[in-house]
mmCIF file of C-alpha atoms and ligand atoms in Angstrom:
data_model
loop_
_atom_site.group_PDB
_atom_site.id
_atom_site.type_symbol
_atom_site.label_atom_id
_atom_site.label_comp_id
_atom_site.label_asym_id
_atom_site.label_seq_id
_atom_site.Cartn_x
_atom_site.Cartn_y
_atom_site.Cartn_z
ATOM 1 C CA MET A 1 0.000 0.000 0.000
ATOM 2 C CA ALA A 2 1.234 3.495 -0.866
ATOM 3 C CA ALA A 3 2.607 5.715 1.889
ATOM 4 C CA GLY A 4 0.482 8.605 3.134
ATOM 5 C CA PRO A 5 -3.290 8.673 3.101
ATOM 6 C CA ARG A 6 -5.273 6.050 1.209
ATOM 7 C CA ASN A 7 -6.756 7.473 -1.939
ATOM 8 C CA ILE A 8 -9.360 5.507 -3.858
ATOM 9 C CA VAL A 9 -10.724 6.278 -7.312
ATOM 10 C CA PHE A 10 -14.069 4.951 -8.547
ATOM 11 C CA VAL A 11 -14.560 4.619 -12.279
ATOM 12 C CA GLY A 12 -17.891 3.658 -13.785
ATOM 13 C CA ALA A 13 -20.538 4.849 -16.209
ATOM 14 C CA PRO A 14 -23.299 7.128 -14.886
ATOM 15 C CA GLY A 15 -25.596 4.971 -12.739
ATOM 16 C CA SER A 16 -22.984 2.279 -12.040
ATOM 17 C CA GLY A 17 -23.206 2.945 -8.283
ATOM 18 C CA LYS A 18 -20.065 5.025 -7.676
ATOM 19 C CA GLY A 19 -21.815 7.431 -5.305
ATOM 20 C CA THR A 20 -23.527 4.662 -3.307
ATOM 21 C CA GLN A 21 -20.244 2.811 -2.809
ATOM 22 C CA ALA A 22 -18.241 5.963 -2.055
ATOM 23 C CA VAL A 23 -20.621 6.837 0.796
ATOM 24 C CA LYS A 24 -20.264 3.307 2.230
ATOM 25 C CA ILE A 25 -16.469 3.540 2.091
ATOM 26 C CA GLU A 26 -16.580 6.918 3.781
ATOM 27 C CA GLU A 27 -18.560 5.395 6.670
ATOM 28 C CA ARG A 28 -16.517 2.200 6.964
ATOM 29 C CA PHE A 29 -12.979 3.400 6.275
ATOM 30 C CA GLY A 30 -13.082 7.007 7.487
ATOM 31 C CA LEU A 31 -11.935 8.346 4.122
ATOM 32 C CA ARG A 32 -13.683 11.410 2.767
ATOM 33 C CA GLN A 33 -15.868 11.180 -0.335
ATOM 34 C CA LEU A 34 -15.267 13.778 -3.020
ATOM 35 C CA SER A 35 -18.041 13.778 -5.625
ATOM 36 C CA THR A 36 -17.300 16.323 -8.337
ATOM 37 C CA GLY A 37 -20.919 16.019 -9.549
ATOM 38 C CA ASP A 38 -22.234 16.991 -6.087
ATOM 39 C CA ILE A 39 -19.812 19.917 -5.810
ATOM 40 C CA LEU A 40 -20.818 21.155 -9.255
ATOM 41 C CA ARG A 41 -24.545 20.825 -8.501
ATOM 42 C CA GLN A 42 -24.043 22.870 -5.323
ATOM 43 C CA ALA A 43 -22.108 25.487 -7.312
ATOM 44 C CA VAL A 44 -24.975 25.682 -9.835
ATOM 45 C CA LYS A 45 -27.474 26.109 -6.993
ATOM 46 C CA ASP A 46 -25.343 28.837 -5.383
ATOM 47 C CA GLN A 47 -24.780 30.498 -8.778
ATOM 48 C CA THR A 48 -21.029 30.778 -8.186
ATOM 49 C CA PRO A 49 -18.859 31.638 -11.241
ATOM 50 C CA LEU A 50 -17.990 27.911 -11.539
ATOM 51 C CA GLY A 51 -21.668 26.959 -11.334
ATOM 52 C CA VAL A 52 -22.684 29.521 -13.955
ATOM 53 C CA GLU A 53 -20.050 28.174 -16.375
ATOM 54 C CA ALA A 54 -20.738 24.497 -15.668
ATOM 55 C CA LYS A 55 -24.566 24.534 -15.763
ATOM 56 C CA GLY A 56 -25.070 24.344 -19.539
ATOM 57 C CA TYR A 57 -22.671 21.427 -19.953
ATOM 58 C CA MET A 58 -24.204 19.511 -17.062
ATOM 59 C CA ASN A 59 -27.795 19.976 -18.142
ATOM 60 C CA ALA A 60 -26.846 18.819 -21.645
ATOM 61 C CA GLY A 61 -25.224 15.676 -20.175
ATOM 62 C CA LYS A 62 -21.789 16.749 -21.420
ATOM 63 C CA LEU A 63 -18.537 16.835 -19.483
ATOM 64 C CA VAL A 64 -17.521 20.151 -17.943
ATOM 65 C CA PRO A 65 -14.266 21.373 -19.599
ATOM 66 C CA ASP A 66 -11.016 20.078 -18.089
ATOM 67 C CA ALA A 67 -9.691 23.541 -17.216
ATOM 68 C CA LEU A 68 -12.629 24.137 -14.861
ATOM 69 C CA MET A 69 -12.374 20.652 -13.372
ATOM 70 C CA LEU A 70 -8.645 20.939 -12.652
ATOM 71 C CA GLY A 71 -9.197 24.165 -10.726
ATOM 72 C CA LEU A 72 -12.002 22.531 -8.761
ATOM 73 C CA ILE A 73 -10.014 19.421 -7.826
ATOM 74 C CA GLU A 74 -6.957 21.369 -6.743
ATOM 75 C CA ASP A 75 -9.096 23.637 -4.528
ATOM 76 C CA GLN A 76 -10.737 20.614 -2.944
ATOM 77 C CA LEU A 77 -7.882 18.169 -2.461
ATOM 78 C CA THR A 78 -5.726 20.673 -0.638
ATOM 79 C CA LYS A 79 -8.411 21.035 2.073
ATOM 80 C CA PRO A 80 -7.533 19.475 5.469
ATOM 81 C CA ALA A 81 -10.755 17.421 5.280
ATOM 82 C CA TYR A 82 -9.061 15.070 2.805
ATOM 83 C CA ALA A 83 -5.806 14.651 4.740
ATOM 84 C CA LYS A 84 -6.754 11.104 5.842
ATOM 85 C CA GLY A 85 -7.502 10.057 2.289
ATOM 86 C CA VAL A 86 -10.100 10.647 -0.370
ATOM 87 C CA VAL A 87 -12.628 8.540 -2.247
ATOM 88 C CA LEU A 88 -12.959 10.143 -5.645
ATOM 89 C CA ASP A 89 -16.404 9.679 -7.161
ATOM 90 C CA GLY A 90 -16.658 11.097 -10.673
ATOM 91 C CA PHE A 91 -13.086 12.301 -11.093
ATOM 92 C CA PRO A 92 -11.017 11.781 -13.205
ATOM 93 C CA ARG A 93 -13.226 11.482 -16.282
ATOM 94 C CA THR A 94 -10.670 12.232 -19.018
ATOM 95 C CA MET A 95 -7.028 11.306 -19.682
ATOM 96 C CA LEU A 96 -5.982 14.879 -19.066
ATOM 97 C CA GLN A 97 -7.712 14.823 -15.667
ATOM 98 C CA ALA A 98 -6.044 11.488 -14.788
ATOM 99 C CA GLU A 99 -2.594 12.871 -15.570
ATOM 100 C CA ALA A 100 -3.291 16.117 -13.722
ATOM 101 C CA LEU A 101 -4.495 14.139 -10.695
ATOM 102 C CA ASP A 102 -1.248 12.150 -10.617
ATOM 103 C CA ALA A 103 0.748 15.384 -10.776
ATOM 104 C CA LEU A 104 -1.310 16.984 -8.018
ATOM 105 C CA LEU A 105 -1.122 13.946 -5.736
ATOM 106 C CA SER A 106 2.618 13.606 -6.205
ATOM 107 C CA LYS A 107 3.016 17.309 -5.318
ATOM 108 C CA LEU A 108 1.209 16.488 -2.064
ATOM 109 C CA GLY A 109 3.410 13.398 -1.557
ATOM 110 C CA TRP A 110 0.421 11.078 -2.113
ATOM 111 C CA SER A 111 -0.575 8.467 -4.666
ATOM 112 C CA ILE A 112 -3.613 6.408 -5.649
ATOM 113 C CA SER A 113 -3.987 3.195 -3.619
ATOM 114 C CA ALA A 114 -6.669 1.548 -5.755
ATOM 115 C CA VAL A 115 -8.854 2.229 -8.774
ATOM 116 C CA ILE A 116 -12.151 0.376 -8.561
ATOM 117 C CA VAL A 117 -14.001 -0.060 -11.838
ATOM 118 C CA LEU A 118 -17.722 -0.815 -11.526
ATOM 119 C CA ASP A 119 -18.754 -2.824 -14.578
ATOM 120 C CA VAL A 120 -22.410 -2.478 -15.611
ATOM 121 C CA PRO A 121 -23.891 -2.888 -19.131
ATOM 122 C CA ASP A 122 -25.392 0.231 -20.752
ATOM 123 C CA GLU A 123 -28.944 -1.149 -21.013
ATOM 124 C CA VAL A 124 -29.146 -1.656 -17.239
ATOM 125 C CA LEU A 125 -27.737 1.798 -16.536
ATOM 126 C CA ALA A 126 -30.515 3.577 -18.433
ATOM 127 C CA GLU A 127 -33.213 2.044 -16.200
ATOM 128 C CA ARG A 128 -31.224 2.823 -13.069
ATOM 129 C CA ILE A 129 -30.732 6.467 -13.987
ATOM 130 C CA THR A 130 -34.137 7.391 -15.376
ATOM 131 C CA GLY A 131 -35.833 5.985 -12.251
ATOM 132 C CA ARG A 132 -33.542 7.870 -9.911
ATOM 133 C CA ARG A 133 -35.110 10.559 -7.707
ATOM 134 C CA SER A 134 -32.783 12.790 -5.699
ATOM 135 C CA CYS A 135 -33.336 14.905 -2.631
ATOM 136 C CA PRO A 136 -32.342 18.525 -3.274
ATOM 137 C CA GLN A 137 -32.078 19.139 0.496
ATOM 138 C CA CYS A 138 -29.938 16.312 1.906
ATOM 139 C CA GLY A 139 -28.569 14.584 -1.215
ATOM 140 C CA ASN A 140 -30.259 11.242 -0.454
ATOM 141 C CA VAL A 141 -31.010 9.201 -3.584
ATOM 142 C CA HIS A 142 -34.049 6.948 -4.132
ATOM 143 C CA HIS A 143 -35.179 4.909 -7.132
ATOM 144 C CA VAL A 144 -38.850 4.557 -8.075
ATOM 145 C CA LYS A 145 -38.438 0.781 -8.508
ATOM 146 C CA PHE A 146 -35.247 -0.354 -6.750
ATOM 147 C CA SER A 147 -35.378 1.761 -3.558
ATOM 148 C CA PRO A 148 -38.729 3.589 -3.462
ATOM 149 C CA PRO A 149 -39.337 6.072 -0.641
ATOM 150 C CA LYS A 150 -41.947 5.106 1.979
ATOM 151 C CA VAL A 151 -44.156 7.974 0.781
ATOM 152 C CA ALA A 152 -44.075 8.490 -3.002
ATOM 153 C CA GLY A 153 -42.083 11.590 -3.971
ATOM 154 C CA VAL A 154 -40.860 12.321 -0.424
ATOM 155 C CA CYS A 155 -37.304 11.839 0.870
ATOM 156 C CA ASP A 156 -37.165 9.139 3.595
ATOM 157 C CA ARG A 157 -34.289 10.865 5.328
ATOM 158 C CA CYS A 158 -35.412 14.504 5.550
ATOM 159 C CA GLY A 159 -38.976 14.723 4.223
ATOM 160 C CA ALA A 160 -38.218 17.104 1.327
ATOM 161 C CA ALA A 161 -39.856 16.662 -2.088
ATOM 162 C CA LEU A 162 -37.754 14.429 -4.360
ATOM 163 C CA VAL A 163 -36.794 15.660 -7.838
ATOM 164 C CA GLN A 164 -35.441 14.149 -11.023
ATOM 165 C CA ARG A 165 -32.039 15.625 -11.921
ATOM 166 C CA PRO A 166 -32.271 17.527 -15.226
ATOM 167 C CA ASP A 167 -29.592 15.212 -16.662
ATOM 168 C CA ASP A 168 -31.292 11.976 -15.513
ATOM 169 C CA THR A 169 -33.708 11.889 -18.460
ATOM 170 C CA GLU A 170 -33.482 9.206 -21.169
ATOM 171 C CA GLU A 171 -32.183 11.644 -23.772
ATOM 172 C CA LYS A 172 -29.385 12.999 -21.539
ATOM 173 C CA VAL A 173 -28.457 9.522 -20.321
ATOM 174 C CA ARG A 174 -27.510 8.600 -23.883
ATOM 175 C CA VAL A 175 -25.233 11.653 -24.122
ATOM 176 C CA ARG A 176 -23.634 10.837 -20.754
ATOM 177 C CA GLN A 177 -23.039 7.221 -21.720
ATOM 178 C CA ALA A 178 -21.437 8.361 -24.973
ATOM 179 C CA ALA A 179 -19.159 10.694 -22.969
ATOM 180 C CA PHE A 180 -18.179 7.768 -20.738
ATOM 181 C CA HIS A 181 -17.270 5.565 -23.708
ATOM 182 C CA SER A 182 -15.470 8.228 -25.726
ATOM 183 C CA GLN A 183 -13.711 10.234 -23.000
ATOM 184 C CA THR A 184 -13.609 8.337 -19.691
ATOM 185 C CA GLN A 185 -13.104 4.665 -20.507
ATOM 186 C CA GLU A 186 -9.579 5.237 -21.782
ATOM 187 C CA ILE A 187 -8.364 6.054 -18.269
ATOM 188 C CA ILE A 188 -8.868 2.370 -17.311
ATOM 189 C CA PRO A 189 -5.908 1.021 -19.382
ATOM 190 C CA TYR A 190 -3.850 3.982 -18.113
ATOM 191 C CA TYR A 191 -4.369 2.784 -14.532
ATOM 192 C CA GLU A 192 -4.112 -0.906 -15.530
ATOM 193 C CA LYS A 193 -0.544 -0.240 -16.660
ATOM 194 C CA LYS A 194 0.165 0.929 -13.102
ATOM 195 C CA GLY A 195 -1.282 -2.336 -11.726
ATOM 196 C CA ILE A 196 -3.829 -0.675 -9.424
ATOM 197 C CA VAL A 197 -7.146 -1.543 -11.135
ATOM 198 C CA HIS A 198 -9.753 -3.836 -9.565
ATOM 199 C CA HIS A 199 -12.885 -4.690 -11.570
ATOM 200 C CA VAL A 200 -16.067 -5.264 -9.566
ATOM 201 C CA ASP A 201 -19.362 -6.556 -10.977
ATOM 202 C CA GLY A 202 -21.690 -3.561 -10.554
ATOM 203 C CA LEU A 203 -24.763 -5.660 -11.432
ATOM 204 C CA LEU A 204 -24.768 -7.167 -7.940
ATOM 205 C CA ALA A 205 -26.857 -5.711 -5.110
ATOM 206 C CA PRO A 206 -25.180 -2.680 -3.441
ATOM 207 C CA ASP A 207 -24.200 -4.655 -0.298
ATOM 208 C CA GLU A 208 -22.685 -7.428 -2.426
ATOM 209 C CA VAL A 209 -20.731 -4.862 -4.410
ATOM 210 C CA PHE A 210 -19.520 -3.343 -1.156
ATOM 211 C CA ALA A 211 -18.411 -6.746 0.181
ATOM 212 C CA ARG A 212 -16.193 -7.091 -2.887
ATOM 213 C CA VAL A 213 -14.913 -3.539 -2.523
ATOM 214 C CA GLU A 214 -14.013 -4.304 1.104
ATOM 215 C CA ASN A 215 -12.106 -7.370 -0.067
ATOM 216 C CA VAL A 216 -10.108 -5.194 -2.407
ATOM 217 C CA LEU A 217 -9.341 -2.569 0.216
ATOM 218 C CA GLY A 218 -8.728 -4.916 3.134
ATOM 219 C CA ARG A 219 -9.400 -3.879 6.707
ATOM 220 C CA PRO A 220 -9.919 -0.209 7.625
ATOM 221 C CA GLY A 221 -7.002 1.678 9.135
HETATM 222 P P1 LIG B 301 -22.243 12.906 -11.732
HETATM 223 O O1 LIG B 301 -23.079 13.340 -10.580
HETATM 224 O O2 LIG B 301 -20.923 12.318 -11.312
HETATM 225 O O3 LIG B 301 -22.974 12.024 -12.703
HETATM 226 O O4 LIG B 301 -21.870 14.250 -12.537
HETATM 227 C C1 LIG B 301 -22.874 15.060 -13.094
HETATM 228 C C2 LIG B 301 -22.309 15.948 -14.188
HETATM 229 O O5 LIG B 301 -21.295 16.811 -13.632
HETATM 230 C C3 LIG B 301 -21.605 15.220 -15.329
HETATM 231 O O6 LIG B 301 -22.505 14.733 -16.302
HETATM 232 C C4 LIG B 301 -20.716 16.341 -15.876
HETATM 233 O O7 LIG B 301 -21.482 17.302 -16.598
HETATM 234 C C5 LIG B 301 -20.256 17.017 -14.593
HETATM 235 N N1 LIG B 301 -19.008 16.402 -14.073
HETATM 236 C C6 LIG B 301 -18.846 15.768 -12.870
HETATM 237 N N2 LIG B 301 -17.576 15.346 -12.728
HETATM 238 C C7 LIG B 301 -16.912 15.719 -13.864
HETATM 239 C C8 LIG B 301 -15.581 15.559 -14.326
HETATM 240 N N3 LIG B 301 -14.650 14.922 -13.591
HETATM 241 N N4 LIG B 301 -15.271 16.080 -15.548
HETATM 242 C C9 LIG B 301 -16.175 16.737 -16.292
HETATM 243 N N5 LIG B 301 -17.459 16.898 -15.921
HETATM 244 C C10 LIG B 301 -17.832 16.403 -14.715
#
């Protein structure tokens, strides 16, 4: 295992379960989740300069330009909150981002401990994403079929009205999947050459996926 904090990267198409697993790792291993999608959505909500620039790309299902993403990741990773290690959920998504992440981590004296690739076929992903309903208040995520809330349309955790993300529609899902295949997938062989990739079957139930992720990461600490 690399010296310094443990840093884990999740790679998977939209809907593969990266966020769900990252939250579980955060709870079990004490590493901090960093979801670039969540940070961007908050920036859009707050109408920060980053949010204003990113909004159009996100709503269209396209990737936000690398220059913006590199600024965001550098701002985040240098925060003390990540000093014990980070679980990256949604970054890197391009080769340029992967190389920039390596450079940034090595500047901090860190490296990536493991890259976990969640494998799920495209046709399954579409159903998972279009049925997803998110809580704009607390970030909790339900699914109309696979994890319905107790009261339809209401967040189990905080009681707010659930919404469908503007990029979780069928049309945008196709654009996001295309972005994954054309821009993100190529980072997998890049990390395979470094010998740090672990493939996990993302079709399994979330707890089963997590059991395999735990096997990869070993005991906490
Ligand atoms: P996610 O919640 O991870 O599905 O991300 C939602 C959207 O945020 C993506 O469809 C992109 O528009 C944008 N985004 C998140 N992370 C990145 C990234 N690393 N590079 C470019 N765009 C990103």
